Amino acid sequence: MSFVPGNQQRHLRACMVCSIVQVQQRFIREGCPNCEAFLGLQNHPEDVQQCTSQVFEGLITLADPSQSWVARWQRLDGYVPGVYAVKVVGQLPEETVQNIEDAGGRYIPRDGTVHDDDA
């Protein structure tokens, strides 16, 4: 994630699947760098609204997710380097959850409702 000027911070959103934090326009322009294959956010502002959230807590900056214990703890290992939210509040549409499962993935909410024992 590049520097975000103070006047743009209110446009930050976190992906509800991987929890990467970007400005809304970057999600629209480029999609999610981790989840684009099954979310398809690029050039779809309505999907960005549904699959990302402005309500998130804490920030983690990961330079090398494959070597980070924090990345493993937050289930971020395997993702691109960047800034991630610790907790993301929101609920994905059921159709999106089905798309993730159809692509062979497993959706684990980032809002703390699923504990590690359940994951």
mmCIF file of N, CA and C in Angstrom:
data_model
loop_
_atom_site.group_PDB
_atom_site.id
_atom_site.type_symbol
_atom_site.label_atom_id
_atom_site.label_comp_id
_atom_site.label_asym_id
_atom_site.label_seq_id
_atom_site.Cartn_x
_atom_site.Cartn_y
_atom_site.Cartn_z
ATOM 1 N N MET A 1 0.860 -1.173 0.000
ATOM 2 C CA MET A 1 0.000 0.000 0.000
ATOM 3 C C MET A 1 0.897 1.223 0.000
ATOM 4 N N SER A 2 0.641 2.129 -0.887
ATOM 5 C CA SER A 2 1.415 3.352 -0.920
ATOM 6 C C SER A 2 0.864 4.341 0.094
ATOM 7 N N PHE A 3 1.574 5.429 0.276
ATOM 8 C CA PHE A 3 1.188 6.472 1.218
ATOM 9 C C PHE A 3 -0.226 6.960 0.908
ATOM 10 N N VAL A 4 -1.015 7.119 1.933
ATOM 11 C CA VAL A 4 -2.380 7.633 1.775
ATOM 12 C C VAL A 4 -2.447 8.993 2.450
ATOM 13 N N PRO A 5 -2.673 10.062 1.670
ATOM 14 C CA PRO A 5 -2.783 11.396 2.267
ATOM 15 C C PRO A 5 -3.930 11.451 3.272
ATOM 16 N N GLY A 6 -3.813 12.325 4.246
ATOM 17 C CA GLY A 6 -4.811 12.459 5.303
ATOM 18 C C GLY A 6 -6.225 12.639 4.793
ATOM 19 N N ASN A 7 -6.385 13.396 3.716
ATOM 20 C CA ASN A 7 -7.733 13.641 3.204
ATOM 21 C C ASN A 7 -8.316 12.430 2.477
ATOM 22 N N GLN A 8 -7.524 11.399 2.236
ATOM 23 C CA GLN A 8 -8.002 10.187 1.576
ATOM 24 C C GLN A 8 -8.263 9.041 2.551
ATOM 25 N N GLN A 9 -7.867 9.209 3.823
ATOM 26 C CA GLN A 9 -7.998 8.118 4.785
ATOM 27 C C GLN A 9 -9.448 7.712 5.027
ATOM 28 N N ARG A 10 -10.366 8.628 4.855
ATOM 29 C CA ARG A 10 -11.776 8.271 5.045
ATOM 30 C C ARG A 10 -12.289 7.367 3.928
ATOM 31 N N HIS A 11 -11.499 7.220 2.856
ATOM 32 C CA HIS A 11 -11.880 6.356 1.733
ATOM 33 C C HIS A 11 -11.246 4.972 1.836
ATOM 34 N N LEU A 12 -10.567 4.691 2.955
ATOM 35 C CA LEU A 12 -9.963 3.378 3.131
ATOM 36 C C LEU A 12 -11.043 2.327 3.349
ATOM 37 N N ARG A 13 -10.820 1.153 2.739
ATOM 38 C CA ARG A 13 -11.725 0.027 2.898
ATOM 39 C C ARG A 13 -10.887 -1.230 3.074
ATOM 40 N N ALA A 14 -11.437 -2.213 3.746
ATOM 41 C CA ALA A 14 -10.756 -3.492 3.949
ATOM 42 C C ALA A 14 -11.559 -4.596 3.262
ATOM 43 N N CYS A 15 -10.863 -5.457 2.567
ATOM 44 C CA CYS A 15 -11.500 -6.616 1.933
ATOM 45 C C CYS A 15 -12.039 -7.527 3.026
ATOM 46 N N MET A 16 -13.274 -7.967 2.897
ATOM 47 C CA MET A 16 -13.881 -8.830 3.912
ATOM 48 C C MET A 16 -13.368 -10.266 3.830
ATOM 49 N N VAL A 17 -12.655 -10.605 2.772
ATOM 50 C CA VAL A 17 -12.123 -11.962 2.638
ATOM 51 C C VAL A 17 -10.691 -12.039 3.152
ATOM 52 N N CYS A 18 -9.802 -11.167 2.661
ATOM 53 C CA CYS A 18 -8.383 -11.255 3.041
ATOM 54 C C CYS A 18 -7.951 -10.160 4.007
ATOM 55 N N SER A 19 -8.729 -9.125 4.169
ATOM 56 C CA SER A 19 -8.534 -7.977 5.067
ATOM 57 C C SER A 19 -7.487 -6.966 4.612
ATOM 58 N N ILE A 20 -7.039 -7.030 3.345
ATOM 59 C CA ILE A 20 -6.110 -5.999 2.856
ATOM 60 C C ILE A 20 -6.831 -4.656 2.842
ATOM 61 N N VAL A 21 -6.104 -3.599 3.179
ATOM 62 C CA VAL A 21 -6.678 -2.252 3.259
ATOM 63 C C VAL A 21 -6.132 -1.420 2.099
ATOM 64 N N GLN A 22 -7.050 -0.811 1.352
ATOM 65 C CA GLN A 22 -6.708 0.075 0.231
ATOM 66 C C GLN A 22 -7.762 1.178 0.166
ATOM 67 N N VAL A 23 -7.469 2.217 -0.602
ATOM 68 C CA VAL A 23 -8.507 3.222 -0.835
ATOM 69 C C VAL A 23 -9.544 2.624 -1.784
ATOM 70 N N GLN A 24 -10.762 3.096 -1.674
ATOM 71 C CA GLN A 24 -11.866 2.563 -2.473
ATOM 72 C C GLN A 24 -11.548 2.598 -3.967
ATOM 73 N N GLN A 25 -10.984 3.691 -4.447
ATOM 74 C CA GLN A 25 -10.701 3.809 -5.870
ATOM 75 C C GLN A 25 -9.695 2.769 -6.364
ATOM 76 N N ARG A 26 -8.770 2.364 -5.503
ATOM 77 C CA ARG A 26 -7.804 1.332 -5.904
ATOM 78 C C ARG A 26 -8.494 -0.026 -6.037
ATOM 79 N N PHE A 27 -9.424 -0.325 -5.131
ATOM 80 C CA PHE A 27 -10.204 -1.555 -5.280
ATOM 81 C C PHE A 27 -10.967 -1.533 -6.601
ATOM 82 N N ILE A 28 -11.548 -0.391 -6.942
ATOM 83 C CA ILE A 28 -12.310 -0.283 -8.187
ATOM 84 C C ILE A 28 -11.379 -0.385 -9.392
ATOM 85 N N ARG A 29 -10.254 0.302 -9.336
ATOM 86 C CA ARG A 29 -9.320 0.341 -10.455
ATOM 87 C C ARG A 29 -8.583 -0.988 -10.663
ATOM 88 N N GLU A 30 -8.124 -1.619 -9.563
ATOM 89 C CA GLU A 30 -7.259 -2.791 -9.675
ATOM 90 C C GLU A 30 -7.853 -4.067 -9.085
ATOM 91 N N GLY A 31 -8.920 -3.939 -8.319
ATOM 92 C CA GLY A 31 -9.486 -5.097 -7.634
ATOM 93 C C GLY A 31 -8.682 -5.436 -6.390
ATOM 94 N N CYS A 32 -8.952 -6.590 -5.813
ATOM 95 C CA CYS A 32 -8.226 -7.039 -4.626
ATOM 96 C C CYS A 32 -7.036 -7.878 -5.086
ATOM 97 N N PRO A 33 -5.830 -7.557 -4.627
ATOM 98 C CA PRO A 33 -4.653 -8.298 -5.094
ATOM 99 C C PRO A 33 -4.617 -9.758 -4.646
ATOM 100 N N ASN A 34 -5.401 -10.113 -3.647
ATOM 101 C CA ASN A 34 -5.430 -11.497 -3.164
ATOM 102 C C ASN A 34 -6.663 -12.270 -3.629
ATOM 103 N N CYS A 35 -7.753 -11.585 -3.832
ATOM 104 C CA CYS A 35 -9.045 -12.258 -4.018
ATOM 105 C C CYS A 35 -9.710 -11.985 -5.369
ATOM 106 N N GLU A 36 -9.034 -11.302 -6.253
ATOM 107 C CA GLU A 36 -9.673 -10.876 -7.498
ATOM 108 C C GLU A 36 -10.225 -12.040 -8.318
ATOM 109 N N ALA A 37 -9.559 -13.192 -8.269
ATOM 110 C CA ALA A 37 -9.988 -14.334 -9.084
ATOM 111 C C ALA A 37 -11.432 -14.745 -8.799
ATOM 112 N N PHE A 38 -11.879 -14.623 -7.554
ATOM 113 C CA PHE A 38 -13.246 -15.028 -7.251
ATOM 114 C C PHE A 38 -14.149 -13.879 -6.822
ATOM 115 N N LEU A 39 -13.584 -12.706 -6.480
ATOM 116 C CA LEU A 39 -14.436 -11.568 -6.122
ATOM 117 C C LEU A 39 -14.766 -10.698 -7.328
ATOM 118 N N GLY A 40 -13.815 -10.522 -8.229
ATOM 119 C CA GLY A 40 -14.066 -9.724 -9.428
ATOM 120 C C GLY A 40 -14.463 -8.287 -9.134
ATOM 121 N N LEU A 41 -13.690 -7.624 -8.277
ATOM 122 C CA LEU A 41 -14.019 -6.252 -7.883
ATOM 123 C C LEU A 41 -13.611 -5.206 -8.919
ATOM 124 N N GLN A 42 -12.622 -5.512 -9.725
ATOM 125 C CA GLN A 42 -12.099 -4.520 -10.667
ATOM 126 C C GLN A 42 -13.204 -4.016 -11.589
ATOM 127 N N ASN A 43 -13.330 -2.692 -11.630
ATOM 128 C CA ASN A 43 -14.318 -1.995 -12.462
ATOM 129 C C ASN A 43 -15.770 -2.306 -12.066
ATOM 130 N N HIS A 44 -15.993 -2.739 -10.831
ATOM 131 C CA HIS A 44 -17.347 -3.019 -10.340
ATOM 132 C C HIS A 44 -17.546 -2.350 -8.975
ATOM 133 N N PRO A 45 -17.846 -1.038 -8.981
ATOM 134 C CA PRO A 45 -17.987 -0.306 -7.720
ATOM 135 C C PRO A 45 -19.035 -0.888 -6.767
ATOM 136 N N GLU A 46 -20.126 -1.446 -7.312
ATOM 137 C CA GLU A 46 -21.153 -2.014 -6.451
ATOM 138 C C GLU A 46 -20.632 -3.253 -5.708
ATOM 139 N N ASP A 47 -19.791 -4.050 -6.365
ATOM 140 C CA ASP A 47 -19.193 -5.216 -5.704
ATOM 141 C C ASP A 47 -18.160 -4.783 -4.662
ATOM 142 N N VAL A 48 -17.445 -3.689 -4.938
ATOM 143 C CA VAL A 48 -16.498 -3.153 -3.955
ATOM 144 C C VAL A 48 -17.258 -2.762 -2.692
ATOM 145 N N GLN A 49 -18.419 -2.143 -2.852
ATOM 146 C CA GLN A 49 -19.240 -1.756 -1.695
ATOM 147 C C GLN A 49 -19.689 -2.977 -0.888
ATOM 148 N N GLN A 50 -20.015 -4.076 -1.571
ATOM 149 C CA GLN A 50 -20.538 -5.261 -0.899
ATOM 150 C C GLN A 50 -19.451 -6.137 -0.280
ATOM 151 N N CYS A 51 -18.253 -6.137 -0.857
ATOM 152 C CA CYS A 51 -17.208 -7.088 -0.432
ATOM 153 C C CYS A 51 -16.075 -6.444 0.346
ATOM 154 N N THR A 52 -16.162 -5.136 0.572
ATOM 155 C CA THR A 52 -15.185 -4.443 1.402
ATOM 156 C C THR A 52 -15.939 -3.650 2.453
ATOM 157 N N SER A 53 -15.227 -3.234 3.484
ATOM 158 C CA SER A 53 -15.879 -2.513 4.576
ATOM 159 C C SER A 53 -15.041 -1.320 5.012
ATOM 160 N N GLN A 54 -15.718 -0.246 5.378
ATOM 161 C CA GLN A 54 -15.044 0.912 5.960
ATOM 162 C C GLN A 54 -14.846 0.722 7.455
ATOM 163 N N VAL A 55 -15.464 -0.307 8.023
ATOM 164 C CA VAL A 55 -15.402 -0.548 9.456
ATOM 165 C C VAL A 55 -14.407 -1.672 9.729
ATOM 166 N N PHE A 56 -13.245 -1.282 10.219
ATOM 167 C CA PHE A 56 -12.209 -2.264 10.543
ATOM 168 C C PHE A 56 -11.389 -1.757 11.713
ATOM 169 N N GLU A 57 -10.678 -2.681 12.372
ATOM 170 C CA GLU A 57 -9.880 -2.339 13.548
ATOM 171 C C GLU A 57 -8.444 -2.775 13.343
ATOM 172 N N GLY A 58 -7.525 -1.962 13.830
ATOM 173 C CA GLY A 58 -6.108 -2.299 13.819
ATOM 174 C C GLY A 58 -5.529 -2.428 12.425
ATOM 175 N N LEU A 59 -4.250 -2.137 12.307
ATOM 176 C CA LEU A 59 -3.558 -2.279 11.033
ATOM 177 C C LEU A 59 -2.266 -3.057 11.243
ATOM 178 N N ILE A 60 -1.965 -3.935 10.303
ATOM 179 C CA ILE A 60 -0.728 -4.718 10.303
ATOM 180 C C ILE A 60 -0.049 -4.459 8.964
ATOM 181 N N THR A 61 1.216 -4.089 9.004
ATOM 182 C CA THR A 61 1.975 -3.931 7.769
ATOM 183 C C THR A 61 2.848 -5.162 7.599
ATOM 184 N N LEU A 62 2.679 -5.841 6.463
ATOM 185 C CA LEU A 62 3.446 -7.055 6.197
ATOM 186 C C LEU A 62 4.347 -6.850 4.994
ATOM 187 N N ALA A 63 5.653 -6.958 5.224
ATOM 188 C CA ALA A 63 6.618 -6.857 4.128
ATOM 189 C C ALA A 63 6.856 -8.226 3.496
ATOM 190 N N ASP A 64 6.835 -9.292 4.314
ATOM 191 C CA ASP A 64 7.072 -10.647 3.822
ATOM 192 C C ASP A 64 6.123 -11.601 4.551
ATOM 193 N N PRO A 65 4.885 -11.701 4.061
ATOM 194 C CA PRO A 65 3.894 -12.530 4.749
ATOM 195 C C PRO A 65 4.310 -13.995 4.918
ATOM 196 N N SER A 66 5.135 -14.507 4.032
ATOM 197 C CA SER A 66 5.529 -15.915 4.132
ATOM 198 C C SER A 66 6.464 -16.187 5.310
ATOM 199 N N GLN A 67 7.124 -15.154 5.833
ATOM 200 C CA GLN A 67 8.073 -15.316 6.934
ATOM 201 C C GLN A 67 7.574 -14.744 8.261
ATOM 202 N N SER A 68 6.374 -14.237 8.284
ATOM 203 C CA SER A 68 5.874 -13.506 9.450
ATOM 204 C C SER A 68 4.983 -14.370 10.342
ATOM 205 N N TRP A 69 5.299 -14.399 11.637
ATOM 206 C CA TRP A 69 4.431 -15.123 12.569
ATOM 207 C C TRP A 69 3.100 -14.399 12.714
ATOM 208 N N VAL A 70 3.118 -13.082 12.567
ATOM 209 C CA VAL A 70 1.869 -12.318 12.641
ATOM 210 C C VAL A 70 0.967 -12.693 11.464
ATOM 211 N N ALA A 71 1.565 -12.870 10.293
ATOM 212 C CA ALA A 71 0.789 -13.286 9.121
ATOM 213 C C ALA A 71 0.154 -14.656 9.356
ATOM 214 N N ARG A 72 0.895 -15.579 9.938
ATOM 215 C CA ARG A 72 0.334 -16.907 10.229
ATOM 216 C C ARG A 72 -0.794 -16.796 11.256
ATOM 217 N N TRP A 73 -0.572 -15.998 12.286
ATOM 218 C CA TRP A 73 -1.571 -15.800 13.341
ATOM 219 C C TRP A 73 -2.868 -15.222 12.780
ATOM 220 N N GLN A 74 -2.746 -14.286 11.833
ATOM 221 C CA GLN A 74 -3.918 -13.639 11.234
ATOM 222 C C GLN A 74 -4.400 -14.362 9.972
ATOM 223 N N ARG A 75 -3.792 -15.493 9.653
ATOM 224 C CA ARG A 75 -4.110 -16.250 8.432
ATOM 225 C C ARG A 75 -3.909 -15.394 7.181
ATOM 226 N N LEU A 76 -2.760 -14.713 7.131
ATOM 227 C CA LEU A 76 -2.416 -13.858 5.993
ATOM 228 C C LEU A 76 -1.229 -14.399 5.200
ATOM 229 N N ASP A 77 -0.617 -15.489 5.666
ATOM 230 C CA ASP A 77 0.522 -16.030 4.935
ATOM 231 C C ASP A 77 0.029 -16.508 3.562
ATOM 232 N N GLY A 78 0.820 -16.232 2.553
ATOM 233 C CA GLY A 78 0.427 -16.543 1.186
ATOM 234 C C GLY A 78 -0.170 -15.351 0.453
ATOM 235 N N TYR A 79 -0.445 -14.273 1.176
ATOM 236 C CA TYR A 79 -0.985 -13.069 0.534
ATOM 237 C C TYR A 79 0.144 -12.128 0.132
ATOM 238 N N VAL A 80 -0.203 -11.099 -0.642
ATOM 239 C CA VAL A 80 0.789 -10.121 -1.094
ATOM 240 C C VAL A 80 1.200 -9.224 0.079
ATOM 241 N N PRO A 81 2.415 -8.674 0.033
ATOM 242 C CA PRO A 81 2.800 -7.687 1.048
ATOM 243 C C PRO A 81 1.840 -6.494 1.007
ATOM 244 N N GLY A 82 1.601 -5.895 2.155
ATOM 245 C CA GLY A 82 0.702 -4.747 2.208
ATOM 246 C C GLY A 82 0.252 -4.451 3.613
ATOM 247 N N VAL A 83 -0.795 -3.651 3.707
ATOM 248 C CA VAL A 83 -1.380 -3.279 4.997
ATOM 249 C C VAL A 83 -2.706 -4.021 5.134
ATOM 250 N N TYR A 84 -2.867 -4.686 6.286
ATOM 251 C CA TYR A 84 -4.043 -5.508 6.536
ATOM 252 C C TYR A 84 -4.719 -5.081 7.830
ATOM 253 N N ALA A 85 -6.033 -5.226 7.861
ATOM 254 C CA ALA A 85 -6.799 -4.963 9.083
ATOM 255 C C ALA A 85 -6.754 -6.197 9.974
ATOM 256 N N VAL A 86 -6.750 -5.970 11.287
ATOM 257 C CA VAL A 86 -6.799 -7.078 12.243
ATOM 258 C C VAL A 86 -8.205 -7.673 12.262
ATOM 259 N N LYS A 87 -9.211 -6.813 12.186
ATOM 260 C CA LYS A 87 -10.604 -7.241 12.244
ATOM 261 C C LYS A 87 -11.404 -6.412 11.245
ATOM 262 N N VAL A 88 -12.244 -7.058 10.454
ATOM 263 C CA VAL A 88 -13.069 -6.371 9.456
ATOM 264 C C VAL A 88 -14.529 -6.686 9.754
ATOM 265 N N VAL A 89 -15.326 -5.649 9.937
ATOM 266 C CA VAL A 89 -16.738 -5.817 10.254
ATOM 267 C C VAL A 89 -17.550 -5.779 8.963
ATOM 268 N N GLY A 90 -18.430 -6.750 8.817
ATOM 269 C CA GLY A 90 -19.298 -6.793 7.642
ATOM 270 C C GLY A 90 -19.622 -8.222 7.286
ATOM 271 N N GLN A 91 -20.585 -8.384 6.405
ATOM 272 C CA GLN A 91 -21.023 -9.704 6.005
ATOM 273 C C GLN A 91 -21.064 -9.773 4.482
ATOM 274 N N LEU A 92 -20.384 -10.778 3.933
ATOM 275 C CA LEU A 92 -20.392 -10.969 2.488
ATOM 276 C C LEU A 92 -21.752 -11.467 2.022
ATOM 277 N N PRO A 93 -22.144 -11.087 0.809
ATOM 278 C CA PRO A 93 -23.373 -11.656 0.253
ATOM 279 C C PRO A 93 -23.216 -13.178 0.115
ATOM 280 N N GLU A 94 -24.298 -13.904 0.296
ATOM 281 C CA GLU A 94 -24.270 -15.372 0.225
ATOM 282 C C GLU A 94 -23.755 -15.862 -1.129
ATOM 283 N N GLU A 95 -24.093 -15.155 -2.192
ATOM 284 C CA GLU A 95 -23.619 -15.521 -3.535
ATOM 285 C C GLU A 95 -22.092 -15.450 -3.624
ATOM 286 N N THR A 96 -21.510 -14.463 -2.968
ATOM 287 C CA THR A 96 -20.057 -14.322 -2.967
ATOM 288 C C THR A 96 -19.405 -15.451 -2.185
ATOM 289 N N VAL A 97 -19.979 -15.808 -1.060
ATOM 290 C CA VAL A 97 -19.462 -16.932 -0.264
ATOM 291 C C VAL A 97 -19.502 -18.204 -1.110
ATOM 292 N N GLN A 98 -20.577 -18.388 -1.864
ATOM 293 C CA GLN A 98 -20.697 -19.564 -2.731
ATOM 294 C C GLN A 98 -19.635 -19.544 -3.827
ATOM 295 N N ASN A 99 -19.352 -18.361 -4.396
ATOM 296 C CA ASN A 99 -18.307 -18.237 -5.416
ATOM 297 C C ASN A 99 -16.944 -18.648 -4.866
ATOM 298 N N ILE A 100 -16.658 -18.260 -3.628
ATOM 299 C CA ILE A 100 -15.389 -18.619 -2.988
ATOM 300 C C ILE A 100 -15.303 -20.135 -2.845
ATOM 301 N N GLU A 101 -16.377 -20.751 -2.373
ATOM 302 C CA GLU A 101 -16.390 -22.200 -2.190
ATOM 303 C C GLU A 101 -16.317 -22.931 -3.527
ATOM 304 N N ASP A 102 -16.977 -22.409 -4.548
ATOM 305 C CA ASP A 102 -16.925 -23.017 -5.883
ATOM 306 C C ASP A 102 -15.516 -22.961 -6.465
ATOM 307 N N ALA A 103 -14.752 -21.931 -6.058
ATOM 308 C CA ALA A 103 -13.366 -21.786 -6.536
ATOM 309 C C ALA A 103 -12.400 -22.630 -5.697
ATOM 310 N N GLY A 104 -12.932 -23.395 -4.736
ATOM 311 C CA GLY A 104 -12.090 -24.261 -3.922
ATOM 312 C C GLY A 104 -11.590 -23.613 -2.645
ATOM 313 N N GLY A 105 -12.077 -22.423 -2.347
ATOM 314 C CA GLY A 105 -11.659 -21.719 -1.132
ATOM 315 C C GLY A 105 -12.623 -21.953 0.002
ATOM 316 N N ARG A 106 -12.240 -21.443 1.158
ATOM 317 C CA ARG A 106 -13.100 -21.518 2.337
ATOM 318 C C ARG A 106 -13.144 -20.128 2.960
ATOM 319 N N TYR A 107 -14.326 -19.573 3.065
ATOM 320 C CA TYR A 107 -14.481 -18.232 3.625
ATOM 321 C C TYR A 107 -14.469 -18.299 5.142
ATOM 322 N N ILE A 108 -13.570 -17.549 5.754
ATOM 323 C CA ILE A 108 -13.501 -17.423 7.201
ATOM 324 C C ILE A 108 -13.706 -15.934 7.510
ATOM 325 N N PRO A 109 -14.834 -15.575 8.132
ATOM 326 C CA PRO A 109 -15.093 -14.164 8.415
ATOM 327 C C PRO A 109 -13.940 -13.510 9.183
ATOM 328 N N ARG A 110 -13.659 -12.271 8.866
ATOM 329 C CA ARG A 110 -12.571 -11.522 9.494
ATOM 330 C C ARG A 110 -13.068 -10.643 10.638
ATOM 331 N N ASP A 111 -14.300 -10.884 11.092
ATOM 332 C CA ASP A 111 -14.843 -10.039 12.155
ATOM 333 C C ASP A 111 -14.767 -10.676 13.536
ATOM 334 N N GLY A 112 -14.118 -11.828 13.632
ATOM 335 C CA GLY A 112 -13.947 -12.471 14.917
ATOM 336 C C GLY A 112 -15.076 -13.400 15.312
ATOM 337 N N THR A 113 -16.063 -13.628 14.418
ATOM 338 C CA THR A 113 -17.177 -14.503 14.761
ATOM 339 C C THR A 113 -16.807 -15.983 14.688
ATOM 340 N N VAL A 114 -15.751 -16.309 13.931
ATOM 341 C CA VAL A 114 -15.276 -17.689 13.848
ATOM 342 C C VAL A 114 -13.956 -17.761 14.587
ATOM 343 N N HIS A 115 -13.854 -18.673 15.536
ATOM 344 C CA HIS A 115 -12.632 -18.846 16.310
ATOM 345 C C HIS A 115 -11.707 -19.815 15.605
ATOM 346 N N ASP A 116 -10.423 -19.795 15.936
ATOM 347 C CA ASP A 116 -9.449 -20.676 15.316
ATOM 348 C C ASP A 116 -9.845 -22.149 15.431
ATOM 349 N N ASP A 117 -10.556 -22.521 16.487
ATOM 350 C CA ASP A 117 -10.995 -23.901 16.644
ATOM 351 C C ASP A 117 -11.985 -24.288 15.540
ATOM 352 N N ASP A 118 -12.767 -23.300 15.075
ATOM 353 C CA ASP A 118 -13.771 -23.552 14.047
ATOM 354 C C ASP A 118 -13.164 -23.531 12.655
ATOM 355 N N ALA A 119 -12.048 -22.815 12.485
ATOM 356 C CA ALA A 119 -11.461 -22.612 11.151
ATOM 357 C C ALA A 119 -10.713 -23.828 10.673
#
